[in-house]
Short mmCIF file of C-alpha atoms in Angstrom, two decimals:
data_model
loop_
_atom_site.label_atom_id
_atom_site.label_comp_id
_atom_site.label_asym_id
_atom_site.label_seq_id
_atom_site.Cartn_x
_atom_site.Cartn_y
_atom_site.Cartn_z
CA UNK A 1233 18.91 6.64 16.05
CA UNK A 1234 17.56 9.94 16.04
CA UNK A 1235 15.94 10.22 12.53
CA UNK A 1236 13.04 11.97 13.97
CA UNK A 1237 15.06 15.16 14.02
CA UNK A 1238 17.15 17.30 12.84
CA UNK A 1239 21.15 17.64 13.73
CA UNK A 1240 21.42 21.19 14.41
CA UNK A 1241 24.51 23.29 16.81
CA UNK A 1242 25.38 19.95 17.92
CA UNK A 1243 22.17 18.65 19.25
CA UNK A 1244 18.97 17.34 18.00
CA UNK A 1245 15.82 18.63 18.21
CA UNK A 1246 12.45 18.50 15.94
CA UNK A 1247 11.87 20.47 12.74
CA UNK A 1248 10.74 23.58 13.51
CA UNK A 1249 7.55 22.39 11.18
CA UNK A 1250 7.18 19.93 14.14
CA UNK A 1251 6.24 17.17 11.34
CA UNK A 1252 7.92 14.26 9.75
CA UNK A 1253 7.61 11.51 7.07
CA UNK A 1254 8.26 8.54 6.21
CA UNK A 1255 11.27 7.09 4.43
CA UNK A 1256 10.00 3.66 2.17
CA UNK A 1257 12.45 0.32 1.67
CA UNK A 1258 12.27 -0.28 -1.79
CA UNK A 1259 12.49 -3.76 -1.13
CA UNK A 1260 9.09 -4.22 0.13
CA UNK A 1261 7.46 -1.26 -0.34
CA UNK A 1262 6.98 -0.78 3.33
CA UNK A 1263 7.98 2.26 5.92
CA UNK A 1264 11.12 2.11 7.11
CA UNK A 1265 11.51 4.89 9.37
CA UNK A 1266 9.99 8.66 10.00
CA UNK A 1267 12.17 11.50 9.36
CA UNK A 1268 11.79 15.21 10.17
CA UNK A 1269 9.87 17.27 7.61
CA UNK A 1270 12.73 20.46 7.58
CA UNK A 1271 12.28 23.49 6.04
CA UNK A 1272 13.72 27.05 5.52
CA UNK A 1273 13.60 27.57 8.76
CA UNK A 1274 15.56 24.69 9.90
CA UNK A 1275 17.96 25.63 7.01
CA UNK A 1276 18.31 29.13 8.72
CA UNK A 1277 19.23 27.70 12.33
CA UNK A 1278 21.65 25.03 10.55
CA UNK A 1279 23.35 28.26 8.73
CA UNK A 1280 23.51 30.23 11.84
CA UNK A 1281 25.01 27.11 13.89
CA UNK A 1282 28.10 26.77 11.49
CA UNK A 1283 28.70 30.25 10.69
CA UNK A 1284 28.94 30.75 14.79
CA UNK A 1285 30.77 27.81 14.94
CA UNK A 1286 33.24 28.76 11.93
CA UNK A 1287 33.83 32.62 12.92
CA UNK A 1288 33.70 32.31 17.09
CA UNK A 1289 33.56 28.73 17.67
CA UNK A 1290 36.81 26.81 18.51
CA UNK A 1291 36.94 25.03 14.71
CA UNK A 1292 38.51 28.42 12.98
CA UNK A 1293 41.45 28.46 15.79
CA UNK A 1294 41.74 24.94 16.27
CA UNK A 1295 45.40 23.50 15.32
CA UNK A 1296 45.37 21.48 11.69
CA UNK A 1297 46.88 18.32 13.30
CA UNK A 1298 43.85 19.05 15.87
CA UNK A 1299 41.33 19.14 13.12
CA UNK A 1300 43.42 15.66 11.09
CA UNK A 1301 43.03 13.48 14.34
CA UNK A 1302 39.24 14.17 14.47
CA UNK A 1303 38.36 13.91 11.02
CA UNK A 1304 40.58 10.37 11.40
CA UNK A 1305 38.61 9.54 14.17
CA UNK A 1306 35.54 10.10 12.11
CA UNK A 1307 36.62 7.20 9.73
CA UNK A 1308 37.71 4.92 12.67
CA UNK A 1309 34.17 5.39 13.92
CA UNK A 1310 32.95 4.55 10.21
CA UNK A 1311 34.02 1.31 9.93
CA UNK A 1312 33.34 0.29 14.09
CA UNK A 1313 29.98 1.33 12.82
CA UNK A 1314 30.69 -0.71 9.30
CA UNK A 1315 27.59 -3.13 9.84
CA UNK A 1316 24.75 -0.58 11.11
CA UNK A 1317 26.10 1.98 8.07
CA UNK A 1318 26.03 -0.52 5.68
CA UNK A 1319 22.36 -1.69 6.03
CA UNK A 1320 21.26 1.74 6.73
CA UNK A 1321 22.23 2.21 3.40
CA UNK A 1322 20.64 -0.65 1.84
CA UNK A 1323 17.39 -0.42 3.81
CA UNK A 1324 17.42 3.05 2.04
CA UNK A 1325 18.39 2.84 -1.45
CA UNK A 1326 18.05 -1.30 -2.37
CA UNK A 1327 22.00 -1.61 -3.09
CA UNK A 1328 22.45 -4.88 -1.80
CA UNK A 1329 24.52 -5.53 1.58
CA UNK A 1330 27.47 -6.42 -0.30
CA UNK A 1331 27.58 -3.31 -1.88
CA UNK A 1332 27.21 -1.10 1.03
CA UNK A 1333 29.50 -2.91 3.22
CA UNK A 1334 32.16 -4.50 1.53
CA UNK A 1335 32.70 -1.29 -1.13
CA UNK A 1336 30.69 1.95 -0.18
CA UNK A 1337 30.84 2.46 3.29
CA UNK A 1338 34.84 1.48 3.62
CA UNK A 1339 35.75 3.77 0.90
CA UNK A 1340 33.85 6.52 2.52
CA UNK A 1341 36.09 5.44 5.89
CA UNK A 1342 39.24 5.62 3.51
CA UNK A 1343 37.92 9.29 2.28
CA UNK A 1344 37.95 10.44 5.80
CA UNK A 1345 41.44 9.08 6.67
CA UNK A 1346 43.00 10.60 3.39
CA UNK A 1347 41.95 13.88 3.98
CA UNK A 1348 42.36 13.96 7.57
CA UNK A 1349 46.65 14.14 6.43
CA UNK A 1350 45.41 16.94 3.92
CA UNK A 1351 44.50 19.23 7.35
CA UNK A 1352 48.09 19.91 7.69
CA UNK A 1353 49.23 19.98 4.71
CA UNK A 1354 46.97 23.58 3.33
CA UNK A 1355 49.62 26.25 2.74
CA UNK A 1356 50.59 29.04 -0.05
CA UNK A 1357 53.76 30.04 -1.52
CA UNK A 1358 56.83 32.63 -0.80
CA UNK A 1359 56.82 34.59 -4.19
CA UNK A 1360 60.06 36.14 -4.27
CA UNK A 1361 58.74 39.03 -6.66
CA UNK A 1362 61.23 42.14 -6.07
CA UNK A 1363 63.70 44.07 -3.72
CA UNK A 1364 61.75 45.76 -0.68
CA UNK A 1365 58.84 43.70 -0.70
CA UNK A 1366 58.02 40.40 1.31
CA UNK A 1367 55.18 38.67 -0.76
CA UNK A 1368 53.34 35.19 -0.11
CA UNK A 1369 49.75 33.80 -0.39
CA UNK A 1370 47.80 31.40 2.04
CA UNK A 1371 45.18 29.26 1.72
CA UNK A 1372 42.01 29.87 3.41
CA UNK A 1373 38.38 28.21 4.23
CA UNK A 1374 35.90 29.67 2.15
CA UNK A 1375 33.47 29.36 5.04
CA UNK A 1376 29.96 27.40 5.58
CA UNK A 1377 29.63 24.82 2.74
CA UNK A 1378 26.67 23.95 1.96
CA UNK A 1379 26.48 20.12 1.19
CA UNK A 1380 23.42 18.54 -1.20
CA UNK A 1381 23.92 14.78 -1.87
CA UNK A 1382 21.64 12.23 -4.41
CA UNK A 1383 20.37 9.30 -3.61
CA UNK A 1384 22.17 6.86 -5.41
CA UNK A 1385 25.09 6.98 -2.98
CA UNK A 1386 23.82 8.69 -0.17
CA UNK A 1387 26.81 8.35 2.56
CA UNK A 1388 29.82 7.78 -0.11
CA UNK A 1389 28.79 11.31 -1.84
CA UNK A 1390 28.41 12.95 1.49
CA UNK A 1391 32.20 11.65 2.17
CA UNK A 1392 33.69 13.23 -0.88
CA UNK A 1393 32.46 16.51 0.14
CA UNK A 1394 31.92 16.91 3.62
CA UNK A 1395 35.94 15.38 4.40
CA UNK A 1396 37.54 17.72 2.34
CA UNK A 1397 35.85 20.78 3.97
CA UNK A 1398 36.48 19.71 7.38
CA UNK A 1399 40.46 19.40 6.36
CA UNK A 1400 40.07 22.83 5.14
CA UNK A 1401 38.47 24.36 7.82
CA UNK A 1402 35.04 24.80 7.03
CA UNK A 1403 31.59 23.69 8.18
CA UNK A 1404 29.16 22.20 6.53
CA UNK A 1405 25.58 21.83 6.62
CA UNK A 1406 24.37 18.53 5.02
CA UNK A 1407 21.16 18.18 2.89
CA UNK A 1408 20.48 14.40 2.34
CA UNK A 1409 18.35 13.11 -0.25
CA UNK A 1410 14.75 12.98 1.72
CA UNK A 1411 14.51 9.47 0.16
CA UNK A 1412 18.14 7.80 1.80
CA UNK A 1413 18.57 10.59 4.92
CA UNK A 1414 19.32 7.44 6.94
CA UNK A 1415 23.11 7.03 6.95
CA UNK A 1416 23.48 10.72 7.38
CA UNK A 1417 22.06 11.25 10.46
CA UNK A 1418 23.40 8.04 11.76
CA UNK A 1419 27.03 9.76 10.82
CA UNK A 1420 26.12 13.10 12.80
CA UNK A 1421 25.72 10.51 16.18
CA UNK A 1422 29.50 9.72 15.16
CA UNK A 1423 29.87 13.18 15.09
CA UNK A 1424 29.00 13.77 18.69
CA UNK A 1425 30.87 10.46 19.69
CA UNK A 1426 34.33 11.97 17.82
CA UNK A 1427 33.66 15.11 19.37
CA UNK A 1428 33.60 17.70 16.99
CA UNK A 1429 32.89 21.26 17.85
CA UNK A 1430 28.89 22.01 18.27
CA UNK A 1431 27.54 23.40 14.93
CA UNK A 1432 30.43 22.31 12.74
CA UNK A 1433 28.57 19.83 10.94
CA UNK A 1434 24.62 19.86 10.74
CA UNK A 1435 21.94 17.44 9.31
CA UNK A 1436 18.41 19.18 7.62
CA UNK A 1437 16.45 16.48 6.18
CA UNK A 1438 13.57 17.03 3.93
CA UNK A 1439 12.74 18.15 0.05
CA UNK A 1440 15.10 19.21 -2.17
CA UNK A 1441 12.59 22.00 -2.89
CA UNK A 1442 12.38 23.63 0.64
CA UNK A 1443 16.05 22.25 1.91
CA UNK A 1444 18.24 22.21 -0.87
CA UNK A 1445 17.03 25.21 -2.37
CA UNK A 1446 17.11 27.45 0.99
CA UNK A 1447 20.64 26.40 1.00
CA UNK A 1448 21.55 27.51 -1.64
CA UNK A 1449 19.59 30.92 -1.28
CA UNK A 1450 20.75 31.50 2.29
CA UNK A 1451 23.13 34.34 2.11
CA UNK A 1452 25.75 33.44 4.78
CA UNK A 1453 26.29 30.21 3.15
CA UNK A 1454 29.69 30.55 0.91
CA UNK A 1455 29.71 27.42 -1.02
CA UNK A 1456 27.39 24.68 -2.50
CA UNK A 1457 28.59 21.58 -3.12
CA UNK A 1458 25.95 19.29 -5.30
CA UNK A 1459 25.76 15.75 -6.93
CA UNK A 1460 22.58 15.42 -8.73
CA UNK A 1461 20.89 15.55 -11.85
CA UNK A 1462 22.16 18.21 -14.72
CA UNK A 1463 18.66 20.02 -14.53
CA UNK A 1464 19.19 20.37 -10.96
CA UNK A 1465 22.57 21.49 -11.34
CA UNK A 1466 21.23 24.47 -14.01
CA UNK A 1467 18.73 25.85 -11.37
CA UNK A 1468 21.18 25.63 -8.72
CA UNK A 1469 23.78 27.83 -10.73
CA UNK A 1470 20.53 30.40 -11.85
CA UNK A 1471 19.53 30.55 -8.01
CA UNK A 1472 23.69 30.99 -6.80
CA UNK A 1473 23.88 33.79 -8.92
CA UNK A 1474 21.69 36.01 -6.50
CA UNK A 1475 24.70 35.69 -3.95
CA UNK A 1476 27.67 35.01 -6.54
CA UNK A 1477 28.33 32.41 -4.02
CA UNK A 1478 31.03 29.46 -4.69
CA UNK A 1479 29.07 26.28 -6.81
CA UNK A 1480 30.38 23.02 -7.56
CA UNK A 1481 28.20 20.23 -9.47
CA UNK A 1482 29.12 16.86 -10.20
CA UNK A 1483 26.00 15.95 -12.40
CA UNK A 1484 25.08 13.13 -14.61
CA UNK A 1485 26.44 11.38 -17.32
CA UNK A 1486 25.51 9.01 -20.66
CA UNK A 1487 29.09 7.46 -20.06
CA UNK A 1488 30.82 5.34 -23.13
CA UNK A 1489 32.08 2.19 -22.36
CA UNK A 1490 34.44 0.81 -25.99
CA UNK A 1491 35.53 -2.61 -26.44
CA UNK A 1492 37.64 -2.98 -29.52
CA UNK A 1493 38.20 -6.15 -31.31
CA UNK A 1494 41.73 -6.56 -30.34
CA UNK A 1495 41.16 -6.20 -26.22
CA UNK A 1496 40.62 -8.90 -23.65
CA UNK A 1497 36.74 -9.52 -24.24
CA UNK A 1498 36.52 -11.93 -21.31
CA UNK A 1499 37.54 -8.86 -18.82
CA UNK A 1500 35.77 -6.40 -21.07
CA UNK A 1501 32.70 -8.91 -20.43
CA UNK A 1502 32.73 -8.04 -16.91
CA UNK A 1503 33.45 -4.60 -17.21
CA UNK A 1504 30.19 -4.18 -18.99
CA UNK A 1505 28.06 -5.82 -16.97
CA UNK A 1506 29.95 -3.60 -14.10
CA UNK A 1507 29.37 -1.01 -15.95
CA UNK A 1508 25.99 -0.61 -16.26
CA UNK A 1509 24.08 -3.04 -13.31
CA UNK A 1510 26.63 -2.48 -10.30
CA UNK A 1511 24.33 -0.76 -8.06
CA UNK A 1512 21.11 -1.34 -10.60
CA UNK A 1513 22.31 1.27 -13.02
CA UNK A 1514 21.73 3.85 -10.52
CA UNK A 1515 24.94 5.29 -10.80
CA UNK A 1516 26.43 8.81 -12.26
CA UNK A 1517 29.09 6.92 -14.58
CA UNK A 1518 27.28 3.93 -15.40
CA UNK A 1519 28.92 2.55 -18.84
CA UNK A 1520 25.06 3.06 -19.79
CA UNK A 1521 26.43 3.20 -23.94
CA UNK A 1522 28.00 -0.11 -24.67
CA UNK A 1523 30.03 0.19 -28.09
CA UNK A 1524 31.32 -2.92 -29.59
CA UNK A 1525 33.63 -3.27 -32.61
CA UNK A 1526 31.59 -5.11 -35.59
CA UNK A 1527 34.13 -7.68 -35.95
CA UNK A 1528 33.12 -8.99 -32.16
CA UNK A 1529 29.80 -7.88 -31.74
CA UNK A 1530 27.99 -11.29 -32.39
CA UNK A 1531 30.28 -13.23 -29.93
CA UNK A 1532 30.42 -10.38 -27.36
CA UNK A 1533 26.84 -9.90 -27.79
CA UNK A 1534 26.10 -13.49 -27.15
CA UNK A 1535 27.92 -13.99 -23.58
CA UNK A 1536 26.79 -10.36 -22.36
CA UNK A 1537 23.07 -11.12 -23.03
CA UNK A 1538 23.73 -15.36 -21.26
CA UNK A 1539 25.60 -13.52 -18.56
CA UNK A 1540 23.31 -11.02 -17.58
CA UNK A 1541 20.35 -13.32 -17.41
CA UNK A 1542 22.36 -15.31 -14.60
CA UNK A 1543 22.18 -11.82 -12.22
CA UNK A 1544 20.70 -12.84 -9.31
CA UNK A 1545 17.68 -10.12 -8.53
CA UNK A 1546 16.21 -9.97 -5.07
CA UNK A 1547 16.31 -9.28 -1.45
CA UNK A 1548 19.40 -6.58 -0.97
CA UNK A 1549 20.10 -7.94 2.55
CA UNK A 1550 21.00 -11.30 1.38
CA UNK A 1551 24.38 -11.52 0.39
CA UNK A 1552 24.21 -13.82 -2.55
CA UNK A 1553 22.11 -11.31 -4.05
CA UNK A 1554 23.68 -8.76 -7.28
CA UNK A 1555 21.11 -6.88 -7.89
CA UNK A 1556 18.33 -5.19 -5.70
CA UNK A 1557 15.79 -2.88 -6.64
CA UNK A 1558 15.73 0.41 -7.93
CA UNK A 1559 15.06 3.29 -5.19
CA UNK A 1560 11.43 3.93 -5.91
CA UNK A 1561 8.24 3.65 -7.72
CA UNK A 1562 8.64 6.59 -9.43
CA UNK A 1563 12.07 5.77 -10.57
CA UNK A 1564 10.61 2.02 -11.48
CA UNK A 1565 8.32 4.05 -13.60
CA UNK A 1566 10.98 6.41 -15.45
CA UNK A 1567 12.67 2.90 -16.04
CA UNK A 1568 10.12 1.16 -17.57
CA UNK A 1569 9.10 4.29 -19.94
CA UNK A 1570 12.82 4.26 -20.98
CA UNK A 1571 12.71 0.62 -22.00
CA UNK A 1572 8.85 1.53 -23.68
CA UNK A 1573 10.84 4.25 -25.84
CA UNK A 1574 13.56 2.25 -27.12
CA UNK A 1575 11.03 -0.38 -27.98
CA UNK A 1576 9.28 2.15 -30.06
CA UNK A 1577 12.34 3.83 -31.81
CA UNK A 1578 13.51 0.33 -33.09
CA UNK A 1579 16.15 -0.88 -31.08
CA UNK A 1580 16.13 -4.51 -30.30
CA UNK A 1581 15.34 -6.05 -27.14
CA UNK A 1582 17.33 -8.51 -25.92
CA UNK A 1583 17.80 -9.07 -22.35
CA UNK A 1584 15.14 -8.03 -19.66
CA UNK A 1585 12.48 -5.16 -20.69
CA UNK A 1586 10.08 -5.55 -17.43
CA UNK A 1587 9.25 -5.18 -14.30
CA UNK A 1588 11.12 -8.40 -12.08
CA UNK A 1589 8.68 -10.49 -9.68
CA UNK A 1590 10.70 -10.59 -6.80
CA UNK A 1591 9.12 -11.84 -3.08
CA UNK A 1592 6.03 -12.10 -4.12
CA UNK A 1593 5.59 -9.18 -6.72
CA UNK A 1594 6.94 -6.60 -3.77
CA UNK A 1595 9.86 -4.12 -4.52
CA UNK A 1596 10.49 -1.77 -6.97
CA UNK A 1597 13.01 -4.42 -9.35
CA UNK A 1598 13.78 -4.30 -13.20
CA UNK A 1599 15.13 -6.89 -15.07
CA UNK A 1600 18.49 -6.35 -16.43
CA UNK A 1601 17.46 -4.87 -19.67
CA UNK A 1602 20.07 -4.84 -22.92
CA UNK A 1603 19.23 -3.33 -26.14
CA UNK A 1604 20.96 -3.87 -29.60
CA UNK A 1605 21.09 -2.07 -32.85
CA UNK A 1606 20.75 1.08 -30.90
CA UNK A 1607 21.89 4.16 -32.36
CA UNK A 1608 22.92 7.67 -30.83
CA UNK A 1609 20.03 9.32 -32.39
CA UNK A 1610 17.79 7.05 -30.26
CA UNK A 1611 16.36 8.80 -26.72
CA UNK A 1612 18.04 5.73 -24.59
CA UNK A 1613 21.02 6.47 -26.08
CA UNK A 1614 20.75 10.06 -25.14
CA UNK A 1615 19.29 10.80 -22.38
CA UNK A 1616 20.27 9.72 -18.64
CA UNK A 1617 18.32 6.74 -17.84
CA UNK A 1618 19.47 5.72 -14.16
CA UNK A 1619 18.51 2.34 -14.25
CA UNK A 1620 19.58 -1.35 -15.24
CA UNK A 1621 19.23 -0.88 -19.30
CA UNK A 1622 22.21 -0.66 -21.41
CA UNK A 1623 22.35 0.49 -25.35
CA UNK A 1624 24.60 -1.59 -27.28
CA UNK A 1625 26.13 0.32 -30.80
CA UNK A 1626 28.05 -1.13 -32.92
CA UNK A 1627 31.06 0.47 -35.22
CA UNK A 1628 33.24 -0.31 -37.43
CA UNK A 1629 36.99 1.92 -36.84
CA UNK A 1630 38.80 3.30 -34.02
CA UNK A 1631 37.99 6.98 -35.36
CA UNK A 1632 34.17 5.84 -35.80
CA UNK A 1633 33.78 4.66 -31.92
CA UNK A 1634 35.90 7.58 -30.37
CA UNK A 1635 33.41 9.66 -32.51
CA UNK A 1636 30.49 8.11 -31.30
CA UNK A 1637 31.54 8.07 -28.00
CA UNK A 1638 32.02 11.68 -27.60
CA UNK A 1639 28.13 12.17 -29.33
CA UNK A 1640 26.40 13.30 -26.27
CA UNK A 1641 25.78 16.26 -24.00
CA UNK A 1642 27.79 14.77 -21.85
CA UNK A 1643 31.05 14.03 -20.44
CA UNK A 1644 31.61 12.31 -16.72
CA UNK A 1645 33.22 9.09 -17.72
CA UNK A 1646 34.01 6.54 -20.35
CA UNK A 1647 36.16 3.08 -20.87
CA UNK A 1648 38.31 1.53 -23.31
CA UNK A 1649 39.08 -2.01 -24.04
CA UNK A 1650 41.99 -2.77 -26.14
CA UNK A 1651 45.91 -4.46 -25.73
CA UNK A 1652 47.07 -1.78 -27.70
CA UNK A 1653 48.80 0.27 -25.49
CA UNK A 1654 48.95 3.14 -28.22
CA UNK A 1655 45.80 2.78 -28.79
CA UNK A 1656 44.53 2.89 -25.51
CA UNK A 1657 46.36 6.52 -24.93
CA UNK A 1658 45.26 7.97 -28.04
CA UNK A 1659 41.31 6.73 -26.96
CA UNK A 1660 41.84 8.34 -23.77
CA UNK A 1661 43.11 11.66 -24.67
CA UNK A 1662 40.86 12.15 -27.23
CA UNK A 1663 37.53 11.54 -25.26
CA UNK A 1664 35.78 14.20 -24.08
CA UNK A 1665 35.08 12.91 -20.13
CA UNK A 1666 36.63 13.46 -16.60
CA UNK A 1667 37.78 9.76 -15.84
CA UNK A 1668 38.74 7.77 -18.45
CA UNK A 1669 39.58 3.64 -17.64
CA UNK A 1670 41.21 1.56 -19.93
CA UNK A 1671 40.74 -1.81 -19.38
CA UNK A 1672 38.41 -1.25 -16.34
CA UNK A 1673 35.32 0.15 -15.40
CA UNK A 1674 34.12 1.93 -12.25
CA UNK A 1675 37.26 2.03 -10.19
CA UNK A 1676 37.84 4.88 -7.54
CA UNK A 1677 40.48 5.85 -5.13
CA UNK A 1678 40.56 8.87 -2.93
CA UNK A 1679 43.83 9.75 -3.99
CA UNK A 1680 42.05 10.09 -7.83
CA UNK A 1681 40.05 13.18 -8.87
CA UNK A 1682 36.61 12.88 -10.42
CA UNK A 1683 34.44 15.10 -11.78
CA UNK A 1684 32.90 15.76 -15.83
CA UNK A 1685 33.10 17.58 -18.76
CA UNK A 1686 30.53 19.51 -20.35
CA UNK A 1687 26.78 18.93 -18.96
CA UNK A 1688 28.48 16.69 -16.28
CA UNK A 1689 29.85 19.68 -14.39
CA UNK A 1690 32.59 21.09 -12.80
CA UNK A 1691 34.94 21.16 -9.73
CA UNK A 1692 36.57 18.07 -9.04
CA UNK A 1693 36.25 15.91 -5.79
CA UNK A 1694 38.82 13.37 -4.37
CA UNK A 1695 42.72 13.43 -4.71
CA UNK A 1696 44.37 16.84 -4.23
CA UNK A 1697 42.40 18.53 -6.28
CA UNK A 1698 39.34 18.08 -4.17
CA UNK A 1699 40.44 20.48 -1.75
CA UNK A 1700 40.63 23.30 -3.90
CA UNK A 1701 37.06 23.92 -3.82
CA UNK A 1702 37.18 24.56 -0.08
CA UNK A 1703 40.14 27.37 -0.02
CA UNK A 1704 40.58 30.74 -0.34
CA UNK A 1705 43.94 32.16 -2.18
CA UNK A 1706 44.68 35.32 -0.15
CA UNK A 1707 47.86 36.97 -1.65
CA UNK A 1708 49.66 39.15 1.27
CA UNK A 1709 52.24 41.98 0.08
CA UNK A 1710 54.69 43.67 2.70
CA UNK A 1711 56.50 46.78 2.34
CA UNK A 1712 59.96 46.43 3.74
CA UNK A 1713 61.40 49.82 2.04
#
């Protein structure tokens, strides 16, 4: 694989900074690859590639059902690829295999093949608006997208936005995460192998600093598309500004996850340990506030804390294992400060709370960490952790949890538990998030629009909704007097 360099025009050649670095397993600490140091000037080629390729190049006159069968292709190629992808992705980020290859990497396959039938389906409307005039809209590609991913789920977050511009027309230039460019640059060999147009879809690795941010300054790029953290998300929109260029952000989230007294607390069980330590808490919409209604809180409390001290931590490429470690030291670090704090403000420890000695004290792993008797004033209840601790508050009424639900800054996700059909509806309208499960926890389908509310963004991606982002509305008005 050819993560020495960048994917530029449809061929690969070094950064122009002629340097690289090295990407770390967090596993065992050790190197597991070198990967071109890009900068601005990298950023600049990439931009020039798909604009050339978007205006002149054969992508803007190429049929839609032309465009569906190679963006189809693209997920065939995925999954005859499935194995490589998959521990590409956990030599990366420390998800184990499991997660990469029986969830992650086949959904990303599955976002590929559903918006490969969107390419033809793209149209306006006939607006019948008065005698002598023949009036109608289409729906256009806004132009080069600009695509900057996180590194929580490097190749599945790349899918969401990089298959819905394709269907629409664009080209994109992809900024990975420089810690989990991996996958990415594995997917632009598939590229080559489907045969899509040169300089229709380009790879600059390197810092979010230099990349990103060049990206999103360059001033023939028409659209940024970004999953990351809210702060990021702010300076992105201050920096867009300068070109009034299309943003969307998908950014992070403090999600609630409710169990009421009356639902099903052996499936709300497993929805909170979903929840929060699928993918080691590392995860946008982690269930990361667990409320619990006081009449069940001491026998909820009790299985939770015996069931999450049966996770199996440890090496990510064996497939027994549930949890691997977090993506790096300085992300173990964050961690363990988070768990210092809520020691300090009074919650109670009760699961976890330290560093895990996995293979021989290698690896970045946490315990899985539960606190109880937290409250929303508390800065783990607040503030996005993005790691394997969950806050456990307790309440006493419907009204009271809905209420303390909706008691943050944010607003990506959130879960109820109940058999109260009624009750359920009323929960889920009145929470302020973009997904709302009831009775579940962390489900997706392509189909299914996601996005947040509040400091979790906007713009939606998935479903039909996710290609709106991508499209111009032109509105068209003949004279026929």
């Amino acid at each position: 694989m050819q993560s020495g360099q960048v994917f530029i025009g449809g061929a690969w050649r070094p950064a122009a900074s002629a340097q690289t670095y090295a990407t770390i397993n967090p596993a065992t600490e050790e190197e597991s690859a070198q990967v071109a140091l890009g900068d601005e000037r990298d950023v600049d080629l990439a931009v020039r590639a798909a604009r050339k390729a978007f205006e002149a190049g054969p992508w803007s006159k190429m049929a839609a059902a032309e465009r569906a069968r190679l963006i189809w292709k693209l997920g065939d190629l995925i999954m005859a690829n499935l194995d490589e992808m998959a521990r590409l992705e956990s030599l990366c980020t420390g998800k184990t295999l499991f997660d990469s290859g029986k969830v992650e990497i086949p959904f990303a396959a599955e976002v590929f093949r559903y918006y490969a039938g969107w390419a033809t389906k793209i149209h306006g409307e006939t607006l019948g608006l008065r005698e002598g005039a023949f009036t109608f809209t289409l729906r256009q590609p806004v132009g080069v997208v600009g695509a900057i991913v996180p590194w929580n789920f490097p190749f599945l977050l790349a899918s969401w936005k990089i298959a819905p511009a394709l269907a629409a027309g664009n080209t994109v230039v992809l900024k990975p995460a420089s810690l989990t460019p991996l996958t990415a640059l594995k997917f632009a060999e598939l590229c080559q192998e489907a045969g899509l147009p040169e300089g229709v879809f380009n790879v600059v690795t390197g810092p979010g600093a230099a990349v990103g941010m060049a990206l999103v300054r360059h001033p023939d790029v028409d659209k940024i598309a970004f999953t990351g953290s809210t702060e990021v998300g702010k300076q992105i929109m201050r920096e867009a500004s300068g070109s009034l260029k299309r943003v969307s952000l998908e950014l992070g989230g403090k999600s609630p996850n409710i169990v009421f007294a009356d639902a099903d607390l052996d499936a709300a069980l497993k929805g909170a340990l979903t929840g929060i330590f699928y993918n080691k808490g590392e995860v946008c919409a982690a269930g990361s506030r667990l409320f619990i209604e006081q009449r069940v809180h001491d026998e909820f409390m009790s299985k939770l804390t015996e069931r999450a001290k049966g996770l199996k931590i440890g090496d990510p490429m064996d497939r027994s294992t549930r949890m691997g470690p977090v993506i790096s030291r300085h992300q173990m670090d964050v961690v363990l400060a988070y768990i210092e704090a809520g020691k300090q403000e009074g919650a109670r420890l009760v699961v976890g709370g330290g560093r895990a000695s996995v293979g021989g004290g290698k690896g970045y792993f946490v315990e899985p960490t539960i606190f109880d008797g937290v409250s929303n004033r508390m800065k783990i209840a607040r503030e996005e952790i993005f790691g394997p601790v969950l806050s456990v508050i307790a309440f006493k009424s419907v009204d009271e949890g809905i209420a303390e639900g909706n008691e943050t800054t944010y607003g990506l996700a959130a879960a109820v538990w109940t058999r109260d059909v009624a009750k359920a509806l009323r929960a889920a309208r009145a929470i302020r998030a973009g997904t709302v499960w009831v009775n579940a926890y962390n489900l997706y389908d392509a189909a299914l629009p996601f996005g947040g509310f509040k400091e979790s963004g906007f713009g939606r991606e998935l479903g039909s909704a996710g290609i709106d982002p991508y499209t111009e509305v032109k509105s068209i008005w003949v004279d026929l007097s």
